[in-house]
Coordinates of C-alpha atoms in Angstrom, one line a residue:
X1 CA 0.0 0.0 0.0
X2 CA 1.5 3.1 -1.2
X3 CA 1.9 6.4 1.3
X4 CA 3.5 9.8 1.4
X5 CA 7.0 9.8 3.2
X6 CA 8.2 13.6 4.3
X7 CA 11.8 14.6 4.3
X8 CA 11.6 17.4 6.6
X9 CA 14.9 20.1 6.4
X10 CA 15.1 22.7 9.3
X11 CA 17.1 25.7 8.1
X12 CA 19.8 27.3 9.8
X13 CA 21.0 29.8 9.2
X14 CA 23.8 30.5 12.0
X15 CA 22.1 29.4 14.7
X16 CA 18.2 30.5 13.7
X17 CA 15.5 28.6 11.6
X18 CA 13.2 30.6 9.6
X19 CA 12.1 28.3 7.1
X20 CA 11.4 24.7 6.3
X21 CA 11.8 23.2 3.4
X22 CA 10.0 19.5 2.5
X23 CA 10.3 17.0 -0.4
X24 CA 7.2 14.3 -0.5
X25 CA 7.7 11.0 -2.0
X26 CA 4.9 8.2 -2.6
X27 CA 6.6 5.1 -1.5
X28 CA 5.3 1.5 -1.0
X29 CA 7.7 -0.6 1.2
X30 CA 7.7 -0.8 5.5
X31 CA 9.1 2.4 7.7
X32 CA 12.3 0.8 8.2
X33 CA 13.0 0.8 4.4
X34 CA 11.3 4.1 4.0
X35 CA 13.6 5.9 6.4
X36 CA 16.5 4.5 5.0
X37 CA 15.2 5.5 1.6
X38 CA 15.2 9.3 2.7
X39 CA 18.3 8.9 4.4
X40 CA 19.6 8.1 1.4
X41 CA 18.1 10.8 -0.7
X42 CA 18.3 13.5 1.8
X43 CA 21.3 15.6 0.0
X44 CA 19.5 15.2 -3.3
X45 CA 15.9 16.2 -1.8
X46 CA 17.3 18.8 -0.3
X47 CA 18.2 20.4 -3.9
X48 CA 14.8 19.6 -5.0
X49 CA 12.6 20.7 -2.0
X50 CA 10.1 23.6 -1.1
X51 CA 10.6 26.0 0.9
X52 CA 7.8 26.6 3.7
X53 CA 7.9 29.5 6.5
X54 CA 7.3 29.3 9.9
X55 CA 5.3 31.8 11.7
X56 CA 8.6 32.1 14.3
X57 CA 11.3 32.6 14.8
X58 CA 13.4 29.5 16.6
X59 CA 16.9 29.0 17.7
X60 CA 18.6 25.2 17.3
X61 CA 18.9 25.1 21.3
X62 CA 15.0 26.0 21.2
X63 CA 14.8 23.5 18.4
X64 CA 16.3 20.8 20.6
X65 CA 14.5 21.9 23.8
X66 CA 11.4 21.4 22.2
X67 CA 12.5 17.7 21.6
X68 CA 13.6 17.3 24.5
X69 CA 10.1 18.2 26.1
X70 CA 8.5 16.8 22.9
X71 CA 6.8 19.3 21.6
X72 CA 8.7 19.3 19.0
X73 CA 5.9 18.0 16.1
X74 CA 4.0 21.4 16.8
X75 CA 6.5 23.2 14.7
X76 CA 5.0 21.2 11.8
X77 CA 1.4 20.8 11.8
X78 CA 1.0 23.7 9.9
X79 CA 3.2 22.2 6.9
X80 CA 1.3 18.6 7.8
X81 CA -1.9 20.7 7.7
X82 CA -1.3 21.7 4.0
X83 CA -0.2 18.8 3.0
X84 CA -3.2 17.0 4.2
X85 CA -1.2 14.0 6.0
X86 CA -2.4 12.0 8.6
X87 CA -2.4 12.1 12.0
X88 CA 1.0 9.7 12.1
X89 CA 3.3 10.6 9.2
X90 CA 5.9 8.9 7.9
X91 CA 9.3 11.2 8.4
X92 CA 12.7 12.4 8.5
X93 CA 13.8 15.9 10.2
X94 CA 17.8 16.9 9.1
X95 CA 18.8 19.7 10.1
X96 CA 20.7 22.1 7.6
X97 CA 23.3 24.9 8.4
X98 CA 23.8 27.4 6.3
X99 CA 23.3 25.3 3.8
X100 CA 25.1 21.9 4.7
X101 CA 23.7 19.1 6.1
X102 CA 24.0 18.6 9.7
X103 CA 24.4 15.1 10.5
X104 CA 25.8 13.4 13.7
X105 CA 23.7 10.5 14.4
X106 CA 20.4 9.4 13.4
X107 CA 17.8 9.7 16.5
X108 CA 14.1 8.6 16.8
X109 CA 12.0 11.5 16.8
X110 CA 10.2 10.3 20.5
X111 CA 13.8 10.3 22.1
X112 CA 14.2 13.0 24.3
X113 CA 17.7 11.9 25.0
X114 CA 19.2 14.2 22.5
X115 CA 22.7 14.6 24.5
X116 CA 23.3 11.8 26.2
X117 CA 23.6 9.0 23.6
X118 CA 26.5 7.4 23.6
X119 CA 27.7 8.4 19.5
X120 CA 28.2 11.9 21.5
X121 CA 29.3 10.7 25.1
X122 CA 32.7 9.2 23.9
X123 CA 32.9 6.2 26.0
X124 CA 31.3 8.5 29.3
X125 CA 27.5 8.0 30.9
X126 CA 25.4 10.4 32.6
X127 CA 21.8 10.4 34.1
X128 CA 19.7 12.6 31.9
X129 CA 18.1 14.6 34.6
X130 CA 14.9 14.9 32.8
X131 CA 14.4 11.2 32.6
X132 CA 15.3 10.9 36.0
X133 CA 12.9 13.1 37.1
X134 CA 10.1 12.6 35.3
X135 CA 7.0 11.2 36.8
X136 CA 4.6 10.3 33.7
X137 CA 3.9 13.0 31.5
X138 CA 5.2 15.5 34.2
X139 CA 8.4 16.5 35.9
X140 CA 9.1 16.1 39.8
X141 CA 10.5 19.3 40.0
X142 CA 10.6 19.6 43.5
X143 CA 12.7 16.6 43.9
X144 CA 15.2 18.3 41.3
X145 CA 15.9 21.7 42.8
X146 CA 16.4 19.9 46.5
X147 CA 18.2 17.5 44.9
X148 CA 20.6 20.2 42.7
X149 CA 20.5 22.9 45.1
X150 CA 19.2 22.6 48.7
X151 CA 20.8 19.5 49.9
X152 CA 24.0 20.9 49.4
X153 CA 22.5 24.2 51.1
X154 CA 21.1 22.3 54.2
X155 CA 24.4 20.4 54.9
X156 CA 26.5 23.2 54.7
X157 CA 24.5 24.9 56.9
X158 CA 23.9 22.1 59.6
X159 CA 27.8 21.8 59.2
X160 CA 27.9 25.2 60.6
X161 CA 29.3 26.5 57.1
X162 CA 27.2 29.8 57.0
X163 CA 28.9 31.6 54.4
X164 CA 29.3 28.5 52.2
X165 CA 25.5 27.8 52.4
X166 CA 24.7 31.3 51.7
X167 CA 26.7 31.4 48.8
X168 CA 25.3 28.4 47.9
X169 CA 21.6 30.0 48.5
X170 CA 22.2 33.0 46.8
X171 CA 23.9 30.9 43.8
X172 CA 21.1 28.6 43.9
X173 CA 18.4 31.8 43.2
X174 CA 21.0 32.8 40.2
X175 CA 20.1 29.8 38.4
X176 CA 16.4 29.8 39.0
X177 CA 16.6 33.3 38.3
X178 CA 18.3 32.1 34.5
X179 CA 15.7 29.8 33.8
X180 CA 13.1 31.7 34.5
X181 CA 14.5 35.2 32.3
X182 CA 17.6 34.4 31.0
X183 CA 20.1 37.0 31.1
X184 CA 17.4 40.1 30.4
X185 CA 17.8 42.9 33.0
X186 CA 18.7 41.7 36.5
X187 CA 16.9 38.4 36.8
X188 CA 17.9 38.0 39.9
X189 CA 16.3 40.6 40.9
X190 CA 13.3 40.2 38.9
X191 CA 12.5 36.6 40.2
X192 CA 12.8 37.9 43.9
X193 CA 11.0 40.8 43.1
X194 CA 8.0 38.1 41.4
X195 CA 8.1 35.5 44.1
X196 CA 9.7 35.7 47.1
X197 CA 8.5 37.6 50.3
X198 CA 11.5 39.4 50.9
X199 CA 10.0 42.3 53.1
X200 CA 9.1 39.9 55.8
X201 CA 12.7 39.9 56.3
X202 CA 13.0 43.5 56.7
X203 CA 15.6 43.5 53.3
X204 CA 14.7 44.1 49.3
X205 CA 15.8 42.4 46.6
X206 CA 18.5 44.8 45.6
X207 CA 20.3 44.7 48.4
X208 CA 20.1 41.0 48.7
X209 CA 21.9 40.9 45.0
X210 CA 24.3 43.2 46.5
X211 CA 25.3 41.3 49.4
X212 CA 25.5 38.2 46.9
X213 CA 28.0 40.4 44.6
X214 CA 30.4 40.6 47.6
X215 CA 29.9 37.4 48.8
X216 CA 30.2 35.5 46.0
X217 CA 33.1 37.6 44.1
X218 CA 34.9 38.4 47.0
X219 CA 33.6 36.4 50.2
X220 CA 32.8 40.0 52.0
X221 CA 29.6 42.3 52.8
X222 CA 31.1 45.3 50.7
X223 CA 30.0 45.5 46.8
X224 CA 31.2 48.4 45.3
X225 CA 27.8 50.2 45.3
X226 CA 27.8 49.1 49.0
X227 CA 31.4 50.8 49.3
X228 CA 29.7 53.9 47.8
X229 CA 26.5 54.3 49.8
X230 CA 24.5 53.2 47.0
X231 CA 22.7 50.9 48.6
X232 CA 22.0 50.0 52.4
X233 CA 25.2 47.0 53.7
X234 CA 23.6 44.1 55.2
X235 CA 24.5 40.4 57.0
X236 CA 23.0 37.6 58.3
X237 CA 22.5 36.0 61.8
X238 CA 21.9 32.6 63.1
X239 CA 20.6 31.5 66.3
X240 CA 19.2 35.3 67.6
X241 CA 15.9 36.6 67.7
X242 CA 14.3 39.0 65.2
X243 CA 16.4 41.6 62.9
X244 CA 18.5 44.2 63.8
X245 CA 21.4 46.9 63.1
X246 CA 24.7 47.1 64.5
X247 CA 27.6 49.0 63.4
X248 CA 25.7 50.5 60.0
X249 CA 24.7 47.1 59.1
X250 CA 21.3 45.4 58.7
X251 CA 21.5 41.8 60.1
X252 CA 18.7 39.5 58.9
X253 CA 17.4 36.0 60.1
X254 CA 19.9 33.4 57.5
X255 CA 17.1 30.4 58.5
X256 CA 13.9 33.0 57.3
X257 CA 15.4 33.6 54.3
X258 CA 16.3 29.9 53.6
X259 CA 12.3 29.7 54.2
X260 CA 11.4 32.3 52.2
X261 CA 13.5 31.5 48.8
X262 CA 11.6 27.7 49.8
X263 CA 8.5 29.1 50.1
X264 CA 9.0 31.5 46.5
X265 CA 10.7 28.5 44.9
X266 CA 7.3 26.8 45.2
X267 CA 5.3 29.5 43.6
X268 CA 7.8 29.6 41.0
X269 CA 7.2 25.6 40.4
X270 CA 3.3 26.3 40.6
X271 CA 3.7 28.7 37.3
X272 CA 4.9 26.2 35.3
X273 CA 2.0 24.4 36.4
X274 CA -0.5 27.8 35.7
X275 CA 1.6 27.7 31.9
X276 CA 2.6 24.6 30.8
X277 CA 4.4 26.2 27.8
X278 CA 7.0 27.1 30.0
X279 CA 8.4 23.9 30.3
X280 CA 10.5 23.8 27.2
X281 CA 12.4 27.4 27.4
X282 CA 13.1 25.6 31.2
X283 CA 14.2 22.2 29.5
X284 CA 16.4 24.4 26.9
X285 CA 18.1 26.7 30.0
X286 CA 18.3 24.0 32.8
X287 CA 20.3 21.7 30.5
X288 CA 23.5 24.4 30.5
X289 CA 23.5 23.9 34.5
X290 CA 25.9 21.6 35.7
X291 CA 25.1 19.9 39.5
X292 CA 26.3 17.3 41.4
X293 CA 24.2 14.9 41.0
X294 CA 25.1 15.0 37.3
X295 CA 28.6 13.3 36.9
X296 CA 29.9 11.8 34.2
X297 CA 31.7 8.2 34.3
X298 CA 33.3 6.4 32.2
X299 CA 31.6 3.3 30.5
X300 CA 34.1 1.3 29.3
X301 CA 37.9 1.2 29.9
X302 CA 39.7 3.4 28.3
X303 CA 42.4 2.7 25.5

C-alpha cells in the first residue's frame, strides 16, 4: 500500500531557523525501508525541495528543547496541515546549516535523549536529569531543585558553614533566576522581586543581589555600590531573635530567608503548572547547568 514519506529540512541559518523546506515521496515498502530511503536521498531532496515559513522565529537550542520536552511536532502541523497528512506521518527531520547538512547521528523522533547517547558521550555516561525526574507525562521538580540545590544548602549549613551555604543559596536563586529570564535585565532581581517575600525579612531584593555580589566575588559584605552608599550593607544571623542593626549594618534571620526562597521557589514551580508552555524554554536553559548529581563516568575502559 503506497503512502506519502516527508523529508523534513530545518534551516539554519547560524544558529536561527526561519524556514522549512520539504520534499514528498509516494513510497510502497515498510518504515524501516522508508527511512533508509530518505536517508539516502536527503542531499538530493534537499536540492529539489520547497521552501515553507514558519510563523517564528526559533533558535537550534529551542529546536532541541522542544525535543527534548516533545513538543517538537508542533513546529510542523502547519506544513502537515497543508499537505493533508495523517495524524501519524511517515518522516525524516535533518537539520541544515547554512546550507550543509548537519548530521551526527540518526535519532528517533520520541527520544528525548538528545545529549546523552552514547555516539556523543565518547565512552562516558550520565543520568539525563529529565528522565530521572520525570514522573509520567510531568516532571518532579521539587525533587530536582532539592536534589541540585538545597541538599548541598542544608548540609553546609547544619555543618555550621554559614557563608558556604549562603553562597550556595544565593547561587542557587542565580540559576532559577536564568531559567526563568535568561540573562534580560537583573533576573535575579526580577524573580525575587515576582516571588519571594522578601519584606518579611526587613531587606529588598536589591540589596540582597548586592550582598551576593560581595559574597560571591569576594567572600565580603562590601560591593562596590555598597562601598559607595548606593545601597543600604547588610548580614545575616543565626541562632538570635528577630532583625537588627549594629555598626551601620542590617542583620537578617539566615534560617527565614532559607524559608522564604523555599517558600518563592514553590510559587515559581506552581507557574509552570498555571503555563505549561513554560516547560520547554526551562528544558532548553536547565540543561546548561551543571550539578552534582550529574557526573559523568566512564563506560568502558579506556584505550
Amino acid at each position: 500500500m503506497r503512502e506519502d514519506a516527508y523529508s523534513i529540512f530545518l534551516m539554519l541559518t547560524g544558529n536561527v531557523c526561519a524556514t522549512l523546506r520539504y520534499k514528498v515521496h509516494s513510497i510502497d515498502m515498510p518504515a524501516g525501508k522508508a527511512l533508509k530511503f530518505l536517508k539516502r536521498r536527503a542531499a538530493k531532496d534537499l536540492t529539489s525541495s520547497q521552501k515553507c515559513n514558519l510563523p517564528a522565529l526559533i533558535t537550534h537550542m529551542e529546536y532541541n528543547a522542544q525535543c527534548r520536552a516533545g513538543t517538537h511536532m508542533e513546529l510542523f502541523e502547519p506544513l502537515f496541515r497543508k499537505l493533508r497528512a495523517g495524524a501519524t506521518p511517515l518522516m525524516m527531520i535533518t537539520l541544515v546549516q547554512d546550507g550543509a547538512i548537519k548530521a551526527d547521528a540518526s535519532i528517533p523522533l520520541d527520544d528525548t535523549n538528545l545529549y546523552l547517547r552514547p555516539e556523543f558521550m565518547d565512552g562516558y555516561q550520565m543520568d539525563d536529569w529529565l528522565t530521572k525526574y520525570r514522573k509520567g507525562s510531568s516532571l518532579d521538580l521539587p525533587q530536582l531543585i532539592h536534589d541540585d540545590y538545597y541538599e548541598a544548602i542544608k548540609l553546609t549549613y547544619n555543618a555550621g558553614k554559614l557563608v558556604s551555604s549562603m553562597k550556595l543559596l544565593l547561587s542557587c536563586i542565580d540559576s532559577l533566576a536564568y531559567v526563568e529570564y535568561g540573562d534580560d535585565g537583573n533576573p535575579f532581581i526580577a524573580w525575587l522581586d515576582m516571588f519571594a517575600d522578601l519584606p518579611s525579612l526587613g531587606i529588598t531584593p536589591q540589596e540582597l543581589w548586592e550582598l551576593r555580589n560581595g559574597l560571591v566575588h569576594m567572600t565580603n559584605l562590601s560591593s562596590k555600590k555598597v562601598r559607595t552608599n548606593k545601597v543600604r550593607q547588610i548580614s545575616f544571623r543565626v541562632g538570635a531573635d528577630g532583625s537588627y542593626g549594629r555598626d551601620g549594618i542590617y542583620f537578617f534571620d539566615f534560617q527565614k530567608l532559607i524559608d522564604v526562597c523555599s517558600v518563592a521557589i514553590n510559587g515559581w514551580i506552581a507557574s509552570y503548572n498555571a503555563e505549561p508552555s513554560k516547560f520547554a524554554k526551562f528544558i532548553e536553559r536547565y540543561d546548561q547547568t551543571i550539578s552534582d548529581s550529574r557526573v559523568a563516568t566512564m563506560s568502558k575502559a579506556a584505550p
